[in-house]
Coordinates of C-alpha atoms in Angstrom, one line a residue:
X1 CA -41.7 -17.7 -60.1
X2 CA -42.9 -20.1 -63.2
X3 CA -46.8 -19.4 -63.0
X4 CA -49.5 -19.5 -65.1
X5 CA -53.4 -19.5 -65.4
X6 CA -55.5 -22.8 -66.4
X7 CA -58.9 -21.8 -67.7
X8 CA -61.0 -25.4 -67.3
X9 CA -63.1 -25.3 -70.4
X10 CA -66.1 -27.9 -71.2
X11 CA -65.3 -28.2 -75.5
X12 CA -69.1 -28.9 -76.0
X13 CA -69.8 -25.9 -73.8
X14 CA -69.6 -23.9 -77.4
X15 CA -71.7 -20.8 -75.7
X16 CA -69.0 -19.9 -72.9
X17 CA -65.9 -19.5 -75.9
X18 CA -66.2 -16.3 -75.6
X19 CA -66.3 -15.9 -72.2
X20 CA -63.0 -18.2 -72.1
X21 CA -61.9 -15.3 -74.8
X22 CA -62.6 -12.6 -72.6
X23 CA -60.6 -13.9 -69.5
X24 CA -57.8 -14.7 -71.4
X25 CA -57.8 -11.5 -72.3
X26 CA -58.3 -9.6 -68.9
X27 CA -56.0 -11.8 -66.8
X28 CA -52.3 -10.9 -65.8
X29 CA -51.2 -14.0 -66.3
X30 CA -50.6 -16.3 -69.5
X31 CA -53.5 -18.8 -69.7
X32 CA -54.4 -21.7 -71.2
X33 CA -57.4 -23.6 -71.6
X34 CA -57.5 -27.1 -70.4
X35 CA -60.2 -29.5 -71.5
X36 CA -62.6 -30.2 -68.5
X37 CA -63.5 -34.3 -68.4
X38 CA -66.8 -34.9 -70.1
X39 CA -68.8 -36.6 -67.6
X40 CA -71.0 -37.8 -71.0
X41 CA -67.7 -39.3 -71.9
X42 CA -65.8 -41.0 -68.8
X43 CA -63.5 -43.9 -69.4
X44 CA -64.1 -46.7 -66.9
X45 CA -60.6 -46.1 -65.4
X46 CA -62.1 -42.3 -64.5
X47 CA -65.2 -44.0 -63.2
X48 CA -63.7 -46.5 -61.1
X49 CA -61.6 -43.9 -59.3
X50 CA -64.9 -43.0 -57.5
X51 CA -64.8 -45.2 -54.4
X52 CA -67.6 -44.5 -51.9
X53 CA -67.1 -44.5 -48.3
X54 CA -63.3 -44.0 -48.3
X55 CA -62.9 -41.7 -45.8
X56 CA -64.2 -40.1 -42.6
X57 CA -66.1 -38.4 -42.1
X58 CA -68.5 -40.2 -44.6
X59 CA -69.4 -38.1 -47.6
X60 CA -73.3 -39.4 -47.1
X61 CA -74.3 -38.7 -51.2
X62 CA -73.6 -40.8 -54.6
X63 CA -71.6 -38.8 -56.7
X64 CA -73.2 -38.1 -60.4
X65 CA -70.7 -38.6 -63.5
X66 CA -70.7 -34.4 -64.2
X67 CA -69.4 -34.6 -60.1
X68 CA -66.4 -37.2 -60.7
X69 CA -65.5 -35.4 -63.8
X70 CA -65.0 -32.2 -62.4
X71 CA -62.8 -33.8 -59.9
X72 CA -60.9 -35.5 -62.9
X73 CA -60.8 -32.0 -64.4
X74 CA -59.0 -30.5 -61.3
X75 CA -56.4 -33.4 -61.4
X76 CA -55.5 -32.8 -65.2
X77 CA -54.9 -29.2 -63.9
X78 CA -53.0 -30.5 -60.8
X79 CA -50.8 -33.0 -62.9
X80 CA -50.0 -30.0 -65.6
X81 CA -48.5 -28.2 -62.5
X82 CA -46.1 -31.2 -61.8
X83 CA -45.6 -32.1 -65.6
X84 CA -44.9 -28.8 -66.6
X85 CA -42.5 -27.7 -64.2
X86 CA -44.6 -24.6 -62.9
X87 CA -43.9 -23.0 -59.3
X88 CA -48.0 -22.5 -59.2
X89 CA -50.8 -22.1 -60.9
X90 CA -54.3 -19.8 -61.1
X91 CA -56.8 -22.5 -62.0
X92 CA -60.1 -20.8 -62.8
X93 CA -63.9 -22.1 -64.1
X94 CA -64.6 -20.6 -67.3
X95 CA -67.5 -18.2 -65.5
X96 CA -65.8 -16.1 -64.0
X97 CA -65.2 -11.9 -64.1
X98 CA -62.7 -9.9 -62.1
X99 CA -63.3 -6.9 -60.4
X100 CA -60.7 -4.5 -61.9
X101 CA -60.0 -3.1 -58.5
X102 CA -60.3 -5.5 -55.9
X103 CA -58.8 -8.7 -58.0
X104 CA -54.9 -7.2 -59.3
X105 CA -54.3 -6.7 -55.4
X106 CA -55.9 -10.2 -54.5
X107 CA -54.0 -11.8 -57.0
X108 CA -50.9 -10.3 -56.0
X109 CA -51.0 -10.8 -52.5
X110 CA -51.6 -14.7 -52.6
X111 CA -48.5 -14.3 -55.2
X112 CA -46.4 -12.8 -53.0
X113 CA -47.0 -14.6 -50.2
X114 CA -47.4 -18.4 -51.5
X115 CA -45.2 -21.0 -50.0
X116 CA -44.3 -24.6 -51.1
X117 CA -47.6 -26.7 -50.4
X118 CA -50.0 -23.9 -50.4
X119 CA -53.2 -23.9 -51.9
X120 CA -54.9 -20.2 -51.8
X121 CA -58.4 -19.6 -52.3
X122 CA -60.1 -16.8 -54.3
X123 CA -63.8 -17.5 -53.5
X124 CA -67.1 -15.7 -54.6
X125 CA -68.5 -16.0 -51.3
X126 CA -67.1 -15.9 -47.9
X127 CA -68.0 -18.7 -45.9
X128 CA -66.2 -19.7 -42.1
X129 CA -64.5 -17.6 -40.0
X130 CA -61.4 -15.9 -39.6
X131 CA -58.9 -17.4 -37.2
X132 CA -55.8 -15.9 -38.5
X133 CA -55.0 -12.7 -40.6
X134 CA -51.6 -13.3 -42.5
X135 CA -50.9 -10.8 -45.1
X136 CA -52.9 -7.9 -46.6
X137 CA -52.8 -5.6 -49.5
X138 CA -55.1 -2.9 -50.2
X139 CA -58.4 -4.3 -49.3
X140 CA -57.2 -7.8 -49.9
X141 CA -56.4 -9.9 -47.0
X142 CA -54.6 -13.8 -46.8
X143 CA -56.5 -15.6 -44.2
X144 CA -56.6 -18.9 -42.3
X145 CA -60.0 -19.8 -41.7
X146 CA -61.5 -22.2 -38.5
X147 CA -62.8 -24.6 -41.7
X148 CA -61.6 -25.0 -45.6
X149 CA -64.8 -23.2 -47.6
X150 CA -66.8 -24.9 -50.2
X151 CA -66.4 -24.0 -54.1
X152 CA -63.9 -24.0 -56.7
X153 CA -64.0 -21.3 -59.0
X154 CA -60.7 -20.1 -58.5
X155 CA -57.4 -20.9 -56.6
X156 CA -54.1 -20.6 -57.1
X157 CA -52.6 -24.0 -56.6
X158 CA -48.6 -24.5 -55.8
X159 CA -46.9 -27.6 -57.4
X160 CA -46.7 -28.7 -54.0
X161 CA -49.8 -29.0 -53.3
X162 CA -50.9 -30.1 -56.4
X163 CA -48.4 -33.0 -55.8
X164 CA -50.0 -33.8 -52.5
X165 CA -53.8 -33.4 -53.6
X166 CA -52.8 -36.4 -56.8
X167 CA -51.4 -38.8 -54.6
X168 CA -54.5 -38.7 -51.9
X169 CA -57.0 -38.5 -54.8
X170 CA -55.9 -41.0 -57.0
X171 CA -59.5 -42.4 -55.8
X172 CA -61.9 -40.5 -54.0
X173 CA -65.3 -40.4 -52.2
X174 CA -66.4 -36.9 -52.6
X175 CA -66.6 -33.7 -55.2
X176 CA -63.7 -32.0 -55.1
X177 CA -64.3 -29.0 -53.1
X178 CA -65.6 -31.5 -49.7
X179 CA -62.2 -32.9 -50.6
X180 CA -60.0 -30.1 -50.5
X181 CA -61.3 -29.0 -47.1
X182 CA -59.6 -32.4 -45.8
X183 CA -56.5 -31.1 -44.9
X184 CA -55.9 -34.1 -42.6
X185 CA -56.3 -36.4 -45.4
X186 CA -53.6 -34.6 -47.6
X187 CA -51.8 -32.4 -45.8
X188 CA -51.3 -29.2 -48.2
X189 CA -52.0 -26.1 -45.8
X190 CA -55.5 -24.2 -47.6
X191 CA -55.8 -20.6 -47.2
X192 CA -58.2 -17.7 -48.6
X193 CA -57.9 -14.3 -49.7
X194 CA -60.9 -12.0 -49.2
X195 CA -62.3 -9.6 -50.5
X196 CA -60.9 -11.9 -53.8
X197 CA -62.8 -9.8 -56.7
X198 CA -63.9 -13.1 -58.4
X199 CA -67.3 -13.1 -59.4
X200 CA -69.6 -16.2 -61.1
X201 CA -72.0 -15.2 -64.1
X202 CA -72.9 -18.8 -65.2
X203 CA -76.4 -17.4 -65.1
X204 CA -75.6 -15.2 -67.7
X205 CA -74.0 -18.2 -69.7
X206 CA -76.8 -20.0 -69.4
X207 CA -76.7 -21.5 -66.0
X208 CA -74.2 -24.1 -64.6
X209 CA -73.4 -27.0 -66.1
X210 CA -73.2 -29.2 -63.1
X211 CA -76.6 -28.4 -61.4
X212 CA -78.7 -31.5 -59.9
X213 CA -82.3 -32.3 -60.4
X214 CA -83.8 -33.9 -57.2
X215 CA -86.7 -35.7 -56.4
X216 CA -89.1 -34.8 -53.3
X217 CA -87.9 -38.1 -51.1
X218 CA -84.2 -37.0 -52.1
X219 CA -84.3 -33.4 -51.3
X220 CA -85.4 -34.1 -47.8
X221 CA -82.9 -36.9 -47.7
X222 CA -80.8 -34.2 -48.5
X223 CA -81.8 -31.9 -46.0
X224 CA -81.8 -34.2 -43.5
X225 CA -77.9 -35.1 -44.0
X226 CA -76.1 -32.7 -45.3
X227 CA -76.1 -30.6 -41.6
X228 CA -75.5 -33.7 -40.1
X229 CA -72.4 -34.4 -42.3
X230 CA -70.8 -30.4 -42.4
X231 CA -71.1 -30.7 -38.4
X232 CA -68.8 -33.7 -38.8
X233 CA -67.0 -31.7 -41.0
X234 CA -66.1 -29.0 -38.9
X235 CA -65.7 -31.0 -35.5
X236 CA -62.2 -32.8 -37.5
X237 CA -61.8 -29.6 -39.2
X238 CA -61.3 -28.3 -35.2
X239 CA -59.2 -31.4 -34.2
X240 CA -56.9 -30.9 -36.9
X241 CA -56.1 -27.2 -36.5
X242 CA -56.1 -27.9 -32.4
X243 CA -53.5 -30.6 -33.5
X244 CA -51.4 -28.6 -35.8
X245 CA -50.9 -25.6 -33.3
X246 CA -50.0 -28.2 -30.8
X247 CA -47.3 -29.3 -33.1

């Protein structure tokens, strides 16, 4: 299987080079580093692929420029897939660290086990629940969980899927994580390995590069919607796995 690693690297970001270094270096896969979209530096055609309100449930926040250019970044990685004629490929944020003994068997078990369309998860945090345990290896287990989790930090992405996730994102209404958990909306099938052995340490680089400064009135606002919009969330997450057994 043609597979490779896609390290999505900020060029500005000069303090986190040597992180990018150092995880070329530990992985077990070839990697390259693929420019991350500069939200400082989005052409209009990037901007005007943000289209609010295209999709239900409604994403119920404006998206900031650093938020559509991370979504851009994803889709450079998802095009490379398709362009360069890969089977798959690990695309990773550039601060990340591996646990040497839980990540090789993580790795190799979404590996192993990918099929055409797949998109496999490697999260720092568990979130959901387990409805379905596929495959395991060590202390590494493939799982289908009742709802898609939140984050991107790493996932290994088939060039199935990545052909999917282009054509339903050529505009979009929501970061890309929110997005990803619509399986309805583009039909790759989303799974997660856990324990995955990926761990963040942007607060050792500094702190993230994508963080959000709120006001009082929008914090509340905030809190105020954001249950009511991940209870929407899950209710189609439920009607589309309830429909997909079915079928």
């Amino acid at each position: 299987m043609k597979t490779q690693a896609m390290i999505i690297h900020l060029a500005r970001a000069t303090a986190r080079r040597a992180q990018v270094a150092a995880m070329q270096e530990r992985l077990p896969l070839p990697a390259e580093v693929v420019d991350a979209v500069d939200g400082q530096q989005l052409a209009e055609l990037q901007k005007h692929a943000y289209q609010p309100r295209l999709s239900q449930p409604r994403y119920p926040f404006e998206l900031r420029l650093s938020e559509i250019a991370v979504f851009h970044s994803h889709r450079r990685c998802w095009q490379r897939i398709v362009d360069q004629g890969l089977d798959a490929a690990l695309i990773l944020e550039d601060d990340l660290q591996f646990d040497a003994d839980i990540f090789p068997p993580a790795l190799s078990l979404a590996l192993d086990h990918l099929r055409p369309g797949d998109f496999i998860r490697l999260p720092i945090k568990e979130r959901g629940t387990p409805v379905e345990v596929i495959a395991s290896n060590g202390p590494a287990r493939l799982l289908a969980y009742d709802r898609v989790g939140l984050g991107m930090q790493a996932q290994l992405v088939s060039r199935g899927a990545a052909e999917a996730l282009l054509a339903a994102s050529e505009q979009f209404d929501r970061p890309v994580d929110d997005f990803v958990q619509m399986q309805w909306l583009h039909g790759a099938r989303v799974l997660t390995v856990w324990p995955s052995g990926v761990q963040e340490v942007s607060g050792d680089l500094g702190g993230s590069l994508n963080s959000r400064k709120t006001g009082g009135f929008e914090k509340l606002r905030r809190e105020i919607l954001r249950p009511i919009y991940r209870h929407r969330m899950a209710r189609r997450a439920a009607q589309y796995q309830n429909a997909s057994r079915q079928g």
